[in-house]
mmCIF file of C-alpha atoms in Angstrom:
data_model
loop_
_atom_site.group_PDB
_atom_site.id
_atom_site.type_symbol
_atom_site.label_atom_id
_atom_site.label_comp_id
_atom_site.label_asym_id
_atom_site.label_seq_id
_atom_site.Cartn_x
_atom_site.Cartn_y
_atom_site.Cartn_z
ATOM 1 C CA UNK R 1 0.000 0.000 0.000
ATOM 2 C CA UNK R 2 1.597 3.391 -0.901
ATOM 3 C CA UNK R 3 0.922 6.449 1.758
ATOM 4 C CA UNK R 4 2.405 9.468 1.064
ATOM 5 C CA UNK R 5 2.834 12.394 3.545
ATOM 6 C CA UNK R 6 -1.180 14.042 3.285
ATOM 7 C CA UNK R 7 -2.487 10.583 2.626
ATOM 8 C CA UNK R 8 -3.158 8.119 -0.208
ATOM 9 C CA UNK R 9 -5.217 10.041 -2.354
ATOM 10 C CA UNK R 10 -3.444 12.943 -2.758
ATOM 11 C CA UNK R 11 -4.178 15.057 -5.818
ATOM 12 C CA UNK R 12 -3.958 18.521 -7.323
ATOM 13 C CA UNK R 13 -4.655 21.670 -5.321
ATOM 14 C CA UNK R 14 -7.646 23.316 -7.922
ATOM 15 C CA UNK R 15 -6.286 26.990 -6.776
ATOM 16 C CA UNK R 16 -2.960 26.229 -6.800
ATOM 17 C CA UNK R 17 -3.592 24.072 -10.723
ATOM 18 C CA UNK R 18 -5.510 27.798 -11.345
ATOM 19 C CA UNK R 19 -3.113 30.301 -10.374
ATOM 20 C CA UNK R 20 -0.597 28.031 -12.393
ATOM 21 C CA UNK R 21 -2.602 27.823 -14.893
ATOM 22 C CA UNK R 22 -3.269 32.127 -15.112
ATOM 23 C CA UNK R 23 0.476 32.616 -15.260
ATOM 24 C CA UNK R 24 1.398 29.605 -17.844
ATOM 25 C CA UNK R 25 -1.462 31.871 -20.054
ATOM 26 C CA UNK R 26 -0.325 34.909 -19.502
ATOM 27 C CA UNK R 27 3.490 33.880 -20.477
ATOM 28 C CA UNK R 28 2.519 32.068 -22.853
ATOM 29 C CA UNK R 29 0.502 34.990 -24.873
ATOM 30 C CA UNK R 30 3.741 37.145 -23.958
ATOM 31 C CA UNK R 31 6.085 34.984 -25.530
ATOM 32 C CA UNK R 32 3.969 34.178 -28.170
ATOM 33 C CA UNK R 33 3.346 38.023 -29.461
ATOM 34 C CA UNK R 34 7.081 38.945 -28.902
ATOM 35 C CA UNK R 35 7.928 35.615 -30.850
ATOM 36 C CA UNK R 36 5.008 36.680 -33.769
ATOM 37 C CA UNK R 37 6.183 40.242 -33.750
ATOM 38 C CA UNK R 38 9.566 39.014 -35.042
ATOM 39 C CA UNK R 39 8.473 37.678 -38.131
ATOM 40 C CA UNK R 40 7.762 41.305 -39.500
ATOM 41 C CA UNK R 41 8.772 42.319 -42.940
ATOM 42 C CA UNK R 42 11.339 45.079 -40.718
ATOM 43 C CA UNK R 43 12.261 42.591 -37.853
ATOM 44 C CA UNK R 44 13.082 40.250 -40.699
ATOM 45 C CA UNK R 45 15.956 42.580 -42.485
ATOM 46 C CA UNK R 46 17.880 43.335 -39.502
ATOM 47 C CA UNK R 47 17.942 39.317 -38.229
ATOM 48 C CA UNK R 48 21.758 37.673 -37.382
ATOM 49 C CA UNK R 49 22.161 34.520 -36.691
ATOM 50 C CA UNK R 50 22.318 35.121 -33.069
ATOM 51 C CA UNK R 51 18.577 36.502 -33.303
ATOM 52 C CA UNK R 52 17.150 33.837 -34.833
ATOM 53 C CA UNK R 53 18.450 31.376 -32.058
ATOM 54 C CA UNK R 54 17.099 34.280 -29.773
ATOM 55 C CA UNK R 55 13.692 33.374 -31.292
ATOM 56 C CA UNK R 56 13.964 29.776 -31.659
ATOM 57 C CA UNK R 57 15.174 29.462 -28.159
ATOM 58 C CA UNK R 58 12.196 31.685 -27.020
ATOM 59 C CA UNK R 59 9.912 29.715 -29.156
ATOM 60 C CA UNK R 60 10.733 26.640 -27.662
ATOM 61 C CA UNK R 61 9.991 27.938 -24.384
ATOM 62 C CA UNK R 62 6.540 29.617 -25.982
ATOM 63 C CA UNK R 63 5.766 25.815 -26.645
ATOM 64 C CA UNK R 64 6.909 24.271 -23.316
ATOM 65 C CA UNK R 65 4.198 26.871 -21.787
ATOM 66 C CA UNK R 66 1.760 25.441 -23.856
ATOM 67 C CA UNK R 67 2.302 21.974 -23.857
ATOM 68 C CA UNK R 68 2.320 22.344 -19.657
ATOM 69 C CA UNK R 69 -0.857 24.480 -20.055
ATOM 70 C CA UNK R 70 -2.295 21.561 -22.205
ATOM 71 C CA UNK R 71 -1.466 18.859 -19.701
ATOM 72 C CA UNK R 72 -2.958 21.048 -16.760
ATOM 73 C CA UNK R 73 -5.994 21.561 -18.935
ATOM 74 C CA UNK R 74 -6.300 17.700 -19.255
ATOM 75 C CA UNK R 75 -6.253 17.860 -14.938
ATOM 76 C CA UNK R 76 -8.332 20.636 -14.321
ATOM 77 C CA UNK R 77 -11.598 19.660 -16.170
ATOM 78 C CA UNK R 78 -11.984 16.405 -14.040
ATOM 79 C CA UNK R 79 -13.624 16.276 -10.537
ATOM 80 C CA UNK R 80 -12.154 13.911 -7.979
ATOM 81 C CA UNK R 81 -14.453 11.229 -9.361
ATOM 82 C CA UNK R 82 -14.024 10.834 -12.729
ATOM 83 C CA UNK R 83 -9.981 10.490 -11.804
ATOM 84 C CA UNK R 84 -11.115 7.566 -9.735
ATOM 85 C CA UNK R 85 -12.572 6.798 -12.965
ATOM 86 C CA UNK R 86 -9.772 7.397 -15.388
ATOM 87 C CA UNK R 87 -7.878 4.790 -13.332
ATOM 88 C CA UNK R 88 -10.135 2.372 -13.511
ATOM 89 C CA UNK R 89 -10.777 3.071 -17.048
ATOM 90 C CA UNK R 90 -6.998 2.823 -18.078
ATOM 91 C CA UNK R 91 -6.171 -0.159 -15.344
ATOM 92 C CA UNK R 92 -3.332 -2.443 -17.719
ATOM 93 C CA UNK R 93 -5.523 -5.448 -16.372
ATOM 94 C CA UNK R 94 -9.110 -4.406 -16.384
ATOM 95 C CA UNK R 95 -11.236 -3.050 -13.482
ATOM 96 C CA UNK R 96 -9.499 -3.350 -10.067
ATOM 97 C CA UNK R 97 -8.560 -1.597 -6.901
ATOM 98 C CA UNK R 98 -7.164 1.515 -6.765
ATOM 99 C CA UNK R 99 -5.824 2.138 -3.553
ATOM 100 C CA UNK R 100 -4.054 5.608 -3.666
ATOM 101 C CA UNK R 101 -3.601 8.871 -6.293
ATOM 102 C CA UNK R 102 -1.141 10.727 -6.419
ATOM 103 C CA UNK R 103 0.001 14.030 -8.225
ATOM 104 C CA UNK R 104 2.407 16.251 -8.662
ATOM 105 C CA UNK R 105 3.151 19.409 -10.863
ATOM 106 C CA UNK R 106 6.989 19.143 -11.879
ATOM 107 C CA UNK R 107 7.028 16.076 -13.664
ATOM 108 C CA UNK R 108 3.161 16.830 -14.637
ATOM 109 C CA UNK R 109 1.355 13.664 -13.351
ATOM 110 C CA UNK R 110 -1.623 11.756 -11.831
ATOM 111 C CA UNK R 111 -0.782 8.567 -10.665
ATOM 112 C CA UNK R 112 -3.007 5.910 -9.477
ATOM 113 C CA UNK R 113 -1.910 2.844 -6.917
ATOM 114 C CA UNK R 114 -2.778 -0.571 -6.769
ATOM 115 C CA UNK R 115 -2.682 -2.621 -3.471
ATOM 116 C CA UNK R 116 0.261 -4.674 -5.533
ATOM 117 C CA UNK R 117 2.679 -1.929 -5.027
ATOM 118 C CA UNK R 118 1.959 -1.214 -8.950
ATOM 119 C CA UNK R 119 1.293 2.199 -10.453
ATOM 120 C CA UNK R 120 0.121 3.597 -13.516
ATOM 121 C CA UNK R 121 -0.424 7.499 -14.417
ATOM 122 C CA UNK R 122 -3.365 8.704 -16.323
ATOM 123 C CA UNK R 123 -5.344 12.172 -17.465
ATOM 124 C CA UNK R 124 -1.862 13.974 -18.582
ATOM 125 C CA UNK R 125 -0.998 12.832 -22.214
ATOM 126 C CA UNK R 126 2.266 10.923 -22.872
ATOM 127 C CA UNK R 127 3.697 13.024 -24.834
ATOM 128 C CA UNK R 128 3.354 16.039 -22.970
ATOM 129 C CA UNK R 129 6.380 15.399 -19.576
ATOM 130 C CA UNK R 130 9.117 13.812 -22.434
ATOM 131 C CA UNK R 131 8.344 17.374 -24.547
ATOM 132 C CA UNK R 132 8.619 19.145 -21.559
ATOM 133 C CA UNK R 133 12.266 17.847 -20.636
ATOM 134 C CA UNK R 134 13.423 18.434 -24.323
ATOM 135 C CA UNK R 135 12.122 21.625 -25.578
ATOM 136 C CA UNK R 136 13.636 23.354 -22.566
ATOM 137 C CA UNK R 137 17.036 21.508 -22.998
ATOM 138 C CA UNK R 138 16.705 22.778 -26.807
ATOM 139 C CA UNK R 139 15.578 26.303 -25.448
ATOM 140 C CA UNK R 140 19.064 26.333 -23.241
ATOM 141 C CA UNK R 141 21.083 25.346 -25.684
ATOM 142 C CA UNK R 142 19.984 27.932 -28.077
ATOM 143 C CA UNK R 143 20.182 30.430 -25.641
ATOM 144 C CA UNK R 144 24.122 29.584 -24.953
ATOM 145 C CA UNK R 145 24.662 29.675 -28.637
ATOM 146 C CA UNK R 146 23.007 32.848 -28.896
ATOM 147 C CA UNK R 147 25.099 34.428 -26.412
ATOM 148 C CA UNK R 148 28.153 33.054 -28.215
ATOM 149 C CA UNK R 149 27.003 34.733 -31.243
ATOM 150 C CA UNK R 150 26.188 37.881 -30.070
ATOM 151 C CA UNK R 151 29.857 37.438 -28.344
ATOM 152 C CA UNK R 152 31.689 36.824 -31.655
ATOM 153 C CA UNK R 153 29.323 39.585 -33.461
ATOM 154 C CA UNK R 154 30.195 42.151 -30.729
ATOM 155 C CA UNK R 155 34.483 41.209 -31.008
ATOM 156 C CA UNK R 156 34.319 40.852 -34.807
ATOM 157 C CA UNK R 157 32.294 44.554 -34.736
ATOM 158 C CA UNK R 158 35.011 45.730 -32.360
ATOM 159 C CA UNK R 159 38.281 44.865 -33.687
ATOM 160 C CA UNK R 160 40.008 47.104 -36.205
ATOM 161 C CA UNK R 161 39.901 45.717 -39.986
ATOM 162 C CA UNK R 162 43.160 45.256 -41.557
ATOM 163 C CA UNK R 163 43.770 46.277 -44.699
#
């Protein structure tokens, strides 16, 4: 039988899934104008190299928003029944016991126990915790070689030209 600290069927705060919800939202409609507003006729004359991994890097995080947003959707819109529901719905052997949920928001999850020790998660999509440990590792990455461009492109602007 699993336990954890507030009990065996422990699952997601609905103010706390709100207010993280709100502010995925808003960031996510910030990044997403900032990343639209590049793809201007003007913004798209004076791009480098080190802007456009700027704007990949912030688009990848502009999709990591979502894709969080999406799984917390999936949460929110079910009462405490129908999770007791999803788990027996998506048991690996058919209807059975469930003797514990439990969530949490960093990986995104809703787990449900069986008296076996077993566990299983439902509601939040497969894809949607895998995308969320790439597309910020991809965000980071751009963001490093962005500052290594705009490194080079400031010494290269600085040093005197021979000739």
């Amino acid at each position: 039988m699993v336990i954890t600290a507030s009990g065996p069927w422990q699952e997601h705060n609905p103010g706390v899934l709100m207010v993280v919800m709100l502010l995925s939202a808003v960031t996510l409609l910030s990044l997403s104008a900032y990343v639209c507003s590049r793809f201007t006729r003007e913004a798209g004359e004076r791009r480098s190299p080190a802007a456009l991994c700027r704007d990949a890097s912030l688009a990848a995080v502009a999709l990591s928003f979502a894709l969080y947003l999406w799984g917390c959707l999936h949460l929110f819109v079910l009462g405490r029944q129908e999770r007791y529901v999803e788990c027996l719905k998506a048991h690996p052997g058919g209807s059975a016991d469930i003797d514990g949920i439990t969530a949490g928001f960093l990986p995104l999850r809703l787990v449900c126990h069986l008296p076996d020790g077993r566990s299983y998660p439902v509601v939040v999509p497969d894809y949607v915790n895998p995308s969320l440990a790439a597309l910020p590792a991809f965000a980071l990455l751009s963001a490093i070689t962005t500052a290594l461009l705009y490194r080079r492109q400031r010494t290269g602007a600085a040093a005197p030209r021979k000739g």
